[in-house]
CSV table of N, CA, C and O in Angstrom, one decimal:
chain,number,residue,atom,x,y,z
A,1,MET,N,0.8,-1.2,0.0
A,1,MET,CA,0.0,0.0,0.0
A,1,MET,C,0.9,1.2,0.0
A,1,MET,O,1.8,1.4,0.8
A,2,ALA,N,0.6,2.2,-0.9
A,2,ALA,CA,1.4,3.4,-1.0
A,2,ALA,C,1.1,4.3,0.3
A,2,ALA,O,0.0,4.3,0.8
A,3,LYS,N,2.1,5.0,0.7
A,3,LYS,CA,2.0,5.9,1.8
A,3,LYS,C,1.1,7.1,1.4
A,3,LYS,O,1.3,7.8,0.4
A,4,ALA,N,0.1,7.5,2.2
A,4,ALA,CA,-0.7,8.6,2.0
A,4,ALA,C,0.0,9.9,2.2
A,4,ALA,O,1.0,10.0,3.0
A,5,LYS,N,-0.5,11.0,1.5
A,5,LYS,CA,0.1,12.3,1.7
A,5,LYS,C,-0.2,12.9,3.1
A,5,LYS,O,0.6,13.7,3.6
A,6,SER,N,-1.3,12.5,3.7
A,6,SER,CA,-1.7,13.0,5.0
A,6,SER,C,-2.3,11.8,5.8
A,6,SER,O,-2.9,10.9,5.2
A,7,HIS,N,-2.3,11.9,7.1
A,7,HIS,CA,-2.9,11.0,7.9
A,7,HIS,C,-4.5,11.1,7.9
A,7,HIS,O,-5.2,10.2,8.4
A,8,VAL,N,-5.0,12.2,7.3
A,8,VAL,CA,-6.4,12.4,7.2
A,8,VAL,C,-6.8,12.4,5.8
A,8,VAL,O,-6.2,13.1,5.0
A,9,PRO,N,-7.8,11.6,5.4
A,9,PRO,CA,-8.2,11.6,4.0
A,9,PRO,C,-8.6,13.0,3.5
A,9,PRO,O,-9.2,13.8,4.3
A,10,GLU,N,-8.3,13.4,2.3
A,10,GLU,CA,-8.6,14.7,1.7
A,10,GLU,C,-10.1,14.9,1.8
A,10,GLU,O,-10.9,14.0,1.5
A,11,GLY,N,-10.5,16.1,2.2
A,11,GLY,CA,-11.9,16.5,2.3
A,11,GLY,C,-12.6,16.1,3.6
A,11,GLY,O,-13.8,16.4,3.8
A,12,LEU,N,-11.8,15.5,4.5
A,12,LEU,CA,-12.4,15.1,5.8
A,12,LEU,C,-11.7,15.8,7.0
A,12,LEU,O,-10.5,16.1,6.9
A,13,PRO,N,-12.4,16.1,8.0
A,13,PRO,CA,-11.8,16.7,9.2
A,13,PRO,C,-11.1,15.6,10.0
A,13,PRO,O,-11.3,14.4,9.7
A,14,ALA,N,-10.3,15.9,11.0
A,14,ALA,CA,-9.6,14.9,11.8
A,14,ALA,C,-10.6,14.2,12.8
A,14,ALA,O,-10.3,13.0,13.2
A,15,VAL,N,-11.7,14.8,13.1
A,15,VAL,CA,-12.7,14.2,14.0
A,15,VAL,C,-14.0,14.1,13.2
A,15,VAL,O,-14.5,15.2,12.7
A,16,VAL,N,-14.6,13.0,13.1
A,16,VAL,CA,-15.9,12.8,12.4
A,16,VAL,C,-16.9,12.0,13.3
A,16,VAL,O,-16.6,10.9,13.7
A,17,PRO,N,-18.0,12.6,13.6
A,17,PRO,CA,-19.0,11.8,14.4
A,17,PRO,C,-19.5,10.6,13.5
A,17,PRO,O,-19.6,10.8,12.3
A,18,GLN,N,-19.8,9.5,14.2
A,18,GLN,CA,-20.3,8.4,13.5
A,18,GLN,C,-21.6,7.9,14.2
A,18,GLN,O,-21.5,7.7,15.5
A,19,LEU,N,-22.7,7.7,13.5
A,19,LEU,CA,-23.9,7.2,14.1
A,19,LEU,C,-24.1,5.8,13.7
A,19,LEU,O,-24.0,5.5,12.5
A,20,VAL,N,-24.4,4.9,14.6
A,20,VAL,CA,-24.7,3.5,14.3
A,20,VAL,C,-26.2,3.3,14.7
A,20,VAL,O,-26.5,3.5,15.9
A,21,VAL,N,-27.0,3.0,13.8
A,21,VAL,CA,-28.5,3.0,14.0
A,21,VAL,C,-29.1,1.8,13.4
A,21,VAL,O,-28.5,1.1,12.6
A,22,LYS,N,-30.4,1.6,13.7
A,22,LYS,CA,-31.1,0.4,13.2
A,22,LYS,C,-31.4,0.5,11.8
A,22,LYS,O,-31.6,-0.5,11.1
A,23,ASP,N,-31.6,1.7,11.3
A,23,ASP,CA,-31.9,1.9,9.9
A,23,ASP,C,-31.2,3.2,9.3
A,23,ASP,O,-31.7,4.3,9.3
A,24,ALA,N,-30.0,3.0,8.9
A,24,ALA,CA,-29.1,4.1,8.4
A,24,ALA,C,-29.7,4.8,7.2
A,24,ALA,O,-29.7,6.0,7.1
A,25,LYS,N,-30.3,4.0,6.3
A,25,LYS,CA,-31.0,4.7,5.1
A,25,LYS,C,-32.1,5.7,5.6
A,25,LYS,O,-32.2,6.8,5.0
A,26,ALA,N,-32.9,5.2,6.5
A,26,ALA,CA,-33.9,6.1,7.0
A,26,ALA,C,-33.4,7.3,7.7
A,26,ALA,O,-33.9,8.4,7.6
A,27,LEU,N,-32.3,7.2,8.5
A,27,LEU,CA,-31.7,8.3,9.1
A,27,LEU,C,-31.1,9.3,8.1
A,27,LEU,O,-31.2,10.5,8.3
A,28,ILE,N,-30.5,8.8,7.1
A,28,ILE,CA,-30.0,9.7,6.0
A,28,ILE,C,-31.2,10.5,5.4
A,28,ILE,O,-31.1,11.7,5.2
A,29,GLU,N,-32.3,9.8,5.1
A,29,GLU,CA,-33.4,10.4,4.5
A,29,GLU,C,-34.0,11.5,5.5
A,29,GLU,O,-34.4,12.6,5.0
A,30,PHE,N,-34.0,11.2,6.8
A,30,PHE,CA,-34.4,12.2,7.8
A,30,PHE,C,-33.5,13.4,7.7
A,30,PHE,O,-34.0,14.5,7.7
A,31,ALA,N,-32.2,13.2,7.7
A,31,ALA,CA,-31.3,14.3,7.7
A,31,ALA,C,-31.4,15.2,6.5
A,31,ALA,O,-31.3,16.4,6.5
A,32,VAL,N,-31.7,14.5,5.3
A,32,VAL,CA,-31.9,15.3,4.1
A,32,VAL,C,-33.2,16.2,4.2
A,32,VAL,O,-33.2,17.3,3.9
A,33,LYS,N,-34.3,15.6,4.7
A,33,LYS,CA,-35.5,16.3,4.8
A,33,LYS,C,-35.5,17.4,5.8
A,33,LYS,O,-36.0,18.5,5.6
A,34,ALA,N,-34.9,17.1,7.0
A,34,ALA,CA,-34.9,18.0,8.1
A,34,ALA,C,-33.9,19.1,8.0
A,34,ALA,O,-34.2,20.2,8.4
A,35,PHE,N,-32.7,18.8,7.6
A,35,PHE,CA,-31.6,19.7,7.7
A,35,PHE,C,-30.9,20.0,6.4
A,35,PHE,O,-29.8,20.6,6.3
A,36,GLY,N,-31.4,19.5,5.3
A,36,GLY,CA,-30.8,19.7,4.0
A,36,GLY,C,-29.5,19.0,3.8
A,36,GLY,O,-28.6,19.4,3.0
A,37,ALA,N,-29.3,17.8,4.5
A,37,ALA,CA,-28.1,17.0,4.3
A,37,ALA,C,-27.9,16.6,2.9
A,37,ALA,O,-28.9,16.4,2.1
A,38,THR,N,-26.6,16.4,2.6
A,38,THR,CA,-26.3,15.9,1.2
A,38,THR,C,-25.7,14.5,1.4
A,38,THR,O,-24.6,14.4,2.0
A,39,PRO,N,-26.3,13.4,0.9
A,39,PRO,CA,-25.7,12.1,1.0
A,39,PRO,C,-24.5,12.0,0.2
A,39,PRO,O,-24.4,12.6,-0.9
A,40,ASP,N,-23.4,11.4,0.7
A,40,ASP,CA,-22.1,11.3,0.0
A,40,ASP,C,-22.0,10.0,-0.6
A,40,ASP,O,-21.7,9.8,-1.8
A,41,HIS,N,-22.0,8.9,0.3
A,41,HIS,CA,-21.9,7.6,-0.2
A,41,HIS,C,-22.5,6.6,0.8
A,41,HIS,O,-22.7,7.0,1.9
A,42,ALA,N,-22.8,5.4,0.3
A,42,ALA,CA,-23.4,4.4,1.2
A,42,ALA,C,-22.9,3.0,0.7
A,42,ALA,O,-23.3,2.6,-0.4
A,43,MET,N,-22.0,2.4,1.4
A,43,MET,CA,-21.5,1.1,1.0
A,43,MET,C,-22.4,0.0,1.7
A,43,MET,O,-22.6,0.0,2.9
A,44,PRO,N,-23.0,-0.9,0.9
A,44,PRO,CA,-23.8,-1.9,1.4
A,44,PRO,C,-23.1,-2.9,2.3
A,44,PRO,O,-21.9,-3.1,2.1
A,45,GLY,N,-23.8,-3.5,3.2
A,45,GLY,CA,-23.2,-4.6,4.0
A,45,GLY,C,-22.8,-5.8,3.2
A,45,GLY,O,-23.1,-5.9,2.0
A,46,PRO,N,-22.1,-6.7,3.8
A,46,PRO,CA,-21.6,-7.9,3.1
A,46,PRO,C,-22.8,-8.7,2.5
A,46,PRO,O,-22.5,-9.4,1.4
A,47,ASP,N,-24.0,-8.7,3.0
A,47,ASP,CA,-25.1,-9.4,2.5
A,47,ASP,C,-25.8,-8.6,1.4
A,47,ASP,O,-26.9,-9.0,0.9
A,48,GLY,N,-25.3,-7.4,1.1
A,48,GLY,CA,-25.9,-6.5,0.1
A,48,GLY,C,-27.1,-5.7,0.7
A,48,GLY,O,-27.7,-4.9,0.0
A,49,LYS,N,-27.3,-5.8,2.0
A,49,LYS,CA,-28.4,-5.1,2.6
A,49,LYS,C,-27.9,-4.1,3.6
A,49,LYS,O,-26.7,-4.2,4.1
A,50,GLY,N,-28.6,-3.1,3.9
A,50,GLY,CA,-28.2,-2.1,4.9
A,50,GLY,C,-27.0,-1.3,4.4
A,50,GLY,O,-26.6,-1.3,3.3
A,51,ILE,N,-26.5,-0.5,5.4
A,51,ILE,CA,-25.3,0.3,5.1
A,51,ILE,C,-24.2,-0.1,6.1
A,51,ILE,O,-24.3,0.0,7.3
A,52,LEU,N,-23.1,-0.6,5.5
A,52,LEU,CA,-21.9,-0.9,6.3
A,52,LEU,C,-21.2,0.3,6.7
A,52,LEU,O,-20.7,0.5,7.8
A,53,HIS,N,-21.0,1.2,5.7
A,53,HIS,CA,-20.4,2.5,6.0
A,53,HIS,C,-21.0,3.6,5.0
A,53,HIS,O,-21.0,3.3,3.8
A,54,GLY,N,-21.5,4.6,5.5
A,54,GLY,CA,-22.0,5.7,4.7
A,54,GLY,C,-21.6,7.1,5.3
A,54,GLY,O,-21.0,7.1,6.3
A,55,MET,N,-21.9,8.1,4.5
A,55,MET,CA,-21.5,9.4,4.9
A,55,MET,C,-22.5,10.4,4.3
A,55,MET,O,-23.0,10.3,3.2
A,56,PHE,N,-22.8,11.4,5.2
A,56,PHE,CA,-23.6,12.6,4.6
A,56,PHE,C,-23.0,13.8,5.2
A,56,PHE,O,-22.2,13.8,6.1
A,57,ARG,N,-23.3,15.0,4.6
A,57,ARG,CA,-22.8,16.3,5.0
A,57,ARG,C,-23.9,17.2,5.3
A,57,ARG,O,-25.0,17.2,4.6
A,58,ILE,N,-23.7,18.0,6.3
A,58,ILE,CA,-24.6,19.1,6.6
A,58,ILE,C,-23.8,20.4,6.6
A,58,ILE,O,-22.9,20.5,7.5
A,59,GLY,N,-24.0,21.3,5.7
A,59,GLY,CA,-23.0,22.4,5.6
A,59,GLY,C,-21.7,21.9,5.4
A,59,GLY,O,-21.4,21.1,4.5
A,60,GLY,N,-20.7,22.3,6.1
A,60,GLY,CA,-19.3,21.8,6.0
A,60,GLY,C,-19.0,20.6,6.9
A,60,GLY,O,-17.9,20.2,6.9
A,61,ALA,N,-20.0,20.1,7.6
A,61,ALA,CA,-19.8,19.0,8.5
A,61,ALA,C,-20.0,17.7,7.9
A,61,ALA,O,-20.9,17.5,7.0
A,62,VAL,N,-19.3,16.7,8.3
A,62,VAL,CA,-19.4,15.3,7.8
A,62,VAL,C,-19.9,14.4,9.0
A,62,VAL,O,-19.4,14.6,10.1
A,63,VAL,N,-20.8,13.5,8.6
A,63,VAL,CA,-21.2,12.5,9.6
A,63,VAL,C,-21.1,11.2,8.9
A,63,VAL,O,-21.6,11.0,7.8
A,64,PHE,N,-20.4,10.2,9.6
A,64,PHE,CA,-20.4,8.9,9.1
A,64,PHE,C,-21.6,8.2,9.7
A,64,PHE,O,-22.1,8.5,10.8
A,65,ILE,N,-22.1,7.1,9.0
A,65,ILE,CA,-23.3,6.4,9.5
A,65,ILE,C,-23.2,4.9,9.1
A,65,ILE,O,-22.7,4.6,8.0
A,66,SER,N,-23.7,4.1,9.9
A,66,SER,CA,-23.8,2.6,9.5
A,66,SER,C,-25.0,2.0,10.3
A,66,SER,O,-25.5,2.5,11.3
A,67,ASP,N,-25.4,0.9,9.7
A,67,ASP,CA,-26.4,0.1,10.4
A,67,ASP,C,-25.7,-0.7,11.5
A,67,ASP,O,-24.5,-0.9,11.5
A,68,VAL,N,-26.5,-1.1,12.5
A,68,VAL,CA,-26.0,-2.0,13.6
A,68,VAL,C,-25.6,-3.3,13.0
A,68,VAL,O,-26.3,-3.9,12.1
A,69,PHE,N,-24.4,-3.8,13.3
A,69,PHE,CA,-23.9,-5.1,12.9
A,69,PHE,C,-22.7,-5.5,13.7
A,69,PHE,O,-21.9,-4.6,14.1
A,70,GLY,N,-22.5,-6.8,14.0
A,70,GLY,CA,-21.3,-7.2,14.7
A,70,GLY,C,-20.9,-6.3,15.8
A,70,GLY,O,-21.7,-6.1,16.7
A,71,MET,N,-19.7,-5.8,15.8
A,71,MET,CA,-19.2,-4.9,16.9
A,71,MET,C,-19.8,-3.5,16.8
A,71,MET,O,-19.7,-2.8,17.8
A,72,ALA,N,-20.4,-3.1,15.7
A,72,ALA,CA,-21.0,-1.8,15.6
A,72,ALA,C,-22.4,-1.8,16.3
A,72,ALA,O,-23.3,-2.2,15.7
A,73,GLN,N,-22.4,-1.4,17.5
A,73,GLN,CA,-23.6,-1.4,18.3
A,73,GLN,C,-24.3,0.0,18.3
A,73,GLN,O,-23.6,1.0,18.0
A,74,PRO,N,-25.6,0.1,18.5
A,74,PRO,CA,-26.3,1.4,18.4
A,74,PRO,C,-25.6,2.5,19.3
A,74,PRO,O,-25.2,2.3,20.4
A,75,THR,N,-25.6,3.7,18.7
A,75,THR,CA,-25.1,4.9,19.4
A,75,THR,C,-26.3,5.7,19.8
A,75,THR,O,-27.4,5.6,19.2
A,76,SER,N,-26.0,6.6,20.7
A,76,SER,CA,-27.0,7.7,21.0
A,76,SER,C,-26.1,9.0,21.0
A,76,SER,O,-25.1,9.1,21.7
A,77,ALA,N,-26.5,9.9,20.2
A,77,ALA,CA,-25.7,11.1,20.0
A,77,ALA,C,-26.6,12.4,20.3
A,77,ALA,O,-27.8,12.4,20.2
A,78,ASN,N,-25.8,13.5,20.6
A,78,ASN,CA,-26.4,14.8,20.7
A,78,ASN,C,-25.6,15.6,19.7
A,78,ASN,O,-24.4,15.9,20.0
A,79,LEU,N,-26.2,16.0,18.6
A,79,LEU,CA,-25.5,16.7,17.6
A,79,LEU,C,-26.0,18.2,17.5
A,79,LEU,O,-27.2,18.4,17.5
A,80,PHE,N,-25.0,19.1,17.5
A,80,PHE,CA,-25.4,20.5,17.4
A,80,PHE,C,-25.1,21.0,16.0
A,80,PHE,O,-23.9,20.9,15.5
A,81,ILE,N,-26.1,21.5,15.3
A,81,ILE,CA,-25.8,22.0,13.9
A,81,ILE,C,-26.4,23.4,13.8
A,81,ILE,O,-27.3,23.8,14.4
A,82,TYR,N,-25.6,24.2,12.9
A,82,TYR,CA,-26.1,25.5,12.6
A,82,TYR,C,-26.8,25.4,11.2
A,82,TYR,O,-26.3,24.8,10.3
A,83,VAL,N,-28.0,26.0,11.1
A,83,VAL,CA,-28.8,25.9,9.9
A,83,VAL,C,-29.2,27.4,9.5
A,83,VAL,O,-29.2,28.2,10.4
A,84,PRO,N,-29.5,27.6,8.3
A,84,PRO,CA,-29.9,29.0,7.9
A,84,PRO,C,-31.2,29.5,8.5
A,84,PRO,O,-31.3,30.7,8.8
A,85,ASP,N,-32.1,28.6,8.8
A,85,ASP,CA,-33.4,29.0,9.4
A,85,ASP,C,-33.9,27.9,10.4
A,85,ASP,O,-34.5,26.9,10.0
A,86,VAL,N,-33.6,28.0,11.7
A,86,VAL,CA,-33.9,27.0,12.6
A,86,VAL,C,-35.4,26.7,12.7
A,86,VAL,O,-35.8,25.6,12.9
A,87,ASP,N,-36.2,27.8,12.6
A,87,ASP,CA,-37.7,27.6,12.6
A,87,ASP,C,-38.1,26.6,11.5
A,87,ASP,O,-38.9,25.7,11.8
A,88,ALA,N,-37.6,26.9,10.3
A,88,ALA,CA,-38.0,26.0,9.2
A,88,ALA,C,-37.4,24.6,9.4
A,88,ALA,O,-38.1,23.6,9.0
A,89,SER,N,-36.2,24.5,9.9
A,89,SER,CA,-35.6,23.2,10.1
A,89,SER,C,-36.4,22.4,11.1
A,89,SER,O,-36.6,21.2,11.0
A,90,VAL,N,-36.9,23.0,12.2
A,90,VAL,CA,-37.7,22.3,13.2
A,90,VAL,C,-39.0,21.8,12.6
A,90,VAL,O,-39.4,20.7,12.8
A,91,LYS,N,-39.6,22.7,11.8
A,91,LYS,CA,-40.9,22.2,11.1
A,91,LYS,C,-40.6,21.1,10.2
A,91,LYS,O,-41.4,20.1,10.1
A,92,ALA,N,-39.5,21.1,9.4
A,92,ALA,CA,-39.2,20.0,8.5
A,92,ALA,C,-38.8,18.8,9.3
A,92,ALA,O,-39.2,17.7,8.9
A,93,ALA,N,-38.1,18.9,10.4
A,93,ALA,CA,-37.7,17.7,11.2
A,93,ALA,C,-39.0,17.1,11.8
A,93,ALA,O,-39.1,15.9,11.8
A,94,GLU,N,-39.9,17.9,12.3
A,94,GLU,CA,-41.2,17.4,12.8
A,94,GLU,C,-42.0,16.7,11.7
A,94,GLU,O,-42.5,15.6,12.0
A,95,ALA,N,-42.0,17.2,10.6
A,95,ALA,CA,-42.7,16.6,9.4
A,95,ALA,C,-42.1,15.3,9.0
A,95,ALA,O,-42.7,14.4,8.6
A,96,ALA,N,-40.8,15.2,9.3
A,96,ALA,CA,-40.0,13.9,8.9
A,96,ALA,C,-40.0,12.9,10.1
A,96,ALA,O,-39.4,11.9,10.0
A,97,GLY,N,-40.8,13.2,11.2
A,97,GLY,CA,-41.0,12.3,12.2
A,97,GLY,C,-40.3,12.6,13.6
A,97,GLY,O,-40.3,11.8,14.5
A,98,ALA,N,-39.6,13.7,13.7
A,98,ALA,CA,-38.9,14.1,14.9
A,98,ALA,C,-39.9,14.6,16.0
A,98,ALA,O,-41.0,15.1,15.7
A,99,LYS,N,-39.5,14.4,17.2
A,99,LYS,CA,-40.2,14.9,18.4
A,99,LYS,C,-39.5,16.2,18.8
A,99,LYS,O,-38.3,16.2,19.0
A,100,VAL,N,-40.3,17.3,18.9
A,100,VAL,CA,-39.7,18.6,19.3
A,100,VAL,C,-39.6,18.6,20.8
A,100,VAL,O,-40.6,18.4,21.5
A,101,VAL,N,-38.3,18.7,21.3
A,101,VAL,CA,-38.1,18.7,22.7
A,101,VAL,C,-38.0,20.1,23.2
A,101,VAL,O,-38.5,20.4,24.3
A,102,ALA,N,-37.5,21.0,22.5
A,102,ALA,CA,-37.5,22.5,22.8
A,102,ALA,C,-37.8,23.2,21.5
A,102,ALA,O,-37.0,23.1,20.5
A,103,PRO,N,-38.9,24.0,21.5
A,103,PRO,CA,-39.2,24.7,20.2
A,103,PRO,C,-38.2,25.9,20.0
A,103,PRO,O,-37.5,26.2,21.0
A,104,PRO,N,-38.1,26.4,18.8
A,104,PRO,CA,-37.2,27.5,18.6
A,104,PRO,C,-37.4,28.7,19.5
A,104,PRO,O,-38.6,29.1,19.8
A,105,MET,N,-36.3,29.2,20.1
A,105,MET,CA,-36.4,30.3,21.0
A,105,MET,C,-35.1,31.1,20.9
A,105,MET,O,-34.0,30.5,20.5
A,106,ASP,N,-35.2,32.4,21.2
A,106,ASP,CA,-34.0,33.2,21.2
A,106,ASP,C,-33.2,33.0,22.5
A,106,ASP,O,-33.8,33.0,23.6
A,107,MET,N,-31.9,32.7,22.3
A,107,MET,CA,-31.1,32.4,23.5
A,107,MET,C,-30.1,33.6,23.8
A,107,MET,O,-29.8,34.4,23.0
A,108,PHE,N,-29.7,33.6,25.1
A,108,PHE,CA,-28.8,34.7,25.6
A,108,PHE,C,-27.5,34.7,24.9
A,108,PHE,O,-26.9,35.8,24.9
A,109,TRP,N,-27.0,33.7,24.2
A,109,TRP,CA,-25.7,33.7,23.6
A,109,TRP,C,-25.8,34.2,22.1
A,109,TRP,O,-24.8,34.2,21.4
A,110,GLY,N,-27.0,34.6,21.7
A,110,GLY,CA,-27.1,35.2,20.4
A,110,GLY,C,-27.6,34.3,19.3
A,110,GLY,O,-27.7,34.7,18.1
A,111,ASP,N,-28.0,33.0,19.6
A,111,ASP,CA,-28.5,32.1,18.6
A,111,ASP,C,-30.0,32.0,18.8
A,111,ASP,O,-30.5,32.1,19.9
A,112,ARG,N,-30.7,31.7,17.7
A,112,ARG,CA,-32.1,31.2,17.8
A,112,ARG,C,-31.9,29.7,17.8
A,112,ARG,O,-31.3,29.1,16.9
A,113,TRP,N,-32.4,29.0,18.8
A,113,TRP,CA,-32.0,27.6,19.0
A,113,TRP,C,-33.2,26.7,19.3
A,113,TRP,O,-34.3,27.2,19.8
A,114,ALA,N,-33.1,25.4,19.0
A,114,ALA,CA,-34.2,24.4,19.3
A,114,ALA,C,-33.5,23.0,19.4
A,114,ALA,O,-32.4,22.8,19.1
A,115,MET,N,-34.3,22.1,19.9
A,115,MET,CA,-33.9,20.7,20.0
A,115,MET,C,-35.0,19.7,19.6
A,115,MET,O,-36.1,19.9,20.0
A,116,VAL,N,-34.6,18.7,18.8
A,116,VAL,CA,-35.5,17.7,18.4
A,116,VAL,C,-34.8,16.3,18.6
A,116,VAL,O,-33.6,16.2,18.7
A,117,VAL,N,-35.6,15.3,18.7
A,117,VAL,CA,-35.1,13.9,18.7
A,117,VAL,C,-35.7,13.2,17.5
A,117,VAL,O,-36.9,13.2,17.3
A,118,ASP,N,-34.8,12.6,16.7
A,118,ASP,CA,-35.2,12.0,15.4
A,118,ASP,C,-35.9,10.6,15.8
A,118,ASP,O,-35.9,10.2,16.9
A,119,PRO,N,-36.6,10.0,14.8
A,119,PRO,CA,-37.3,8.8,15.0
A,119,PRO,C,-36.4,7.6,15.6
A,119,PRO,O,-37.0,6.7,16.1
A,120,GLN,N,-35.1,7.7,15.4
A,120,GLN,CA,-34.2,6.6,15.9
A,120,GLN,C,-33.5,7.0,17.2
A,120,GLN,O,-32.7,6.3,17.7
A,121,GLY,N,-33.9,8.1,17.8
A,121,GLY,CA,-33.4,8.5,19.1
A,121,GLY,C,-32.2,9.4,19.2
A,121,GLY,O,-31.7,9.7,20.3
A,122,GLN,N,-31.7,9.9,18.1
A,122,GLN,CA,-30.6,10.8,18.1
A,122,GLN,C,-31.1,12.2,18.4
A,122,GLN,O,-32.2,12.6,17.9
A,123,THR,N,-30.4,13.0,19.2
A,123,THR,CA,-30.8,14.3,19.6
A,123,THR,C,-30.1,15.3,18.7
A,123,THR,O,-28.9,15.2,18.4
A,124,TRP,N,-30.8,16.2,18.1
A,124,TRP,CA,-30.3,17.3,17.2
A,124,TRP,C,-30.6,18.6,17.8
A,124,TRP,O,-31.8,19.0,18.0
A,125,GLN,N,-29.6,19.4,18.2
A,125,GLN,CA,-29.8,20.8,18.5
A,125,GLN,C,-29.5,21.6,17.3
A,125,GLN,O,-28.5,21.4,16.6
A,126,GLY,N,-30.4,22.5,16.9
A,126,GLY,CA,-30.3,23.3,15.8
A,126,GLY,C,-30.3,24.8,16.2
A,126,GLY,O,-31.0,25.1,17.1
A,127,ALA,N,-29.5,25.6,15.5
A,127,ALA,CA,-29.4,27.0,15.8
A,127,ALA,C,-29.1,27.8,14.5
A,127,ALA,O,-28.5,27.3,13.6
A,128,THR,N,-29.6,29.0,14.6
A,128,THR,CA,-29.3,30.0,13.6
A,128,THR,C,-28.7,31.2,14.4
A,128,THR,O,-29.3,31.7,15.3
A,129,HIS,N,-27.5,31.6,14.0
A,129,HIS,CA,-26.8,32.7,14.8
A,129,HIS,C,-27.3,34.0,14.3
A,129,HIS,O,-27.6,34.2,13.2
């Protein structure tokens, strides 16, 4: 194997959150509908089903995703994302099946902020600065 130019693959940050969920395809669809995520790739599992390794982007952020299998057990995450319009994102997230935990509100630190939990249990804090 040839030595890479960098220890980090081109186009990726050094730290990437990874979600392991029961239905990775459904979570990617949720992220697209709720937050305007852009799917990057999805490698199927050895049996051709599910997602062994996938990736989507929200703004400049990268999230890895996979279905539960073998040593990859379900995760529970709390992700904080900046979106252009948090009110619209919360409405879209709710329409895509999320539960609103905290509706959009103006916060003392200068953000309009909200919190939702997606259908698979991941917590998403969204804000517009």
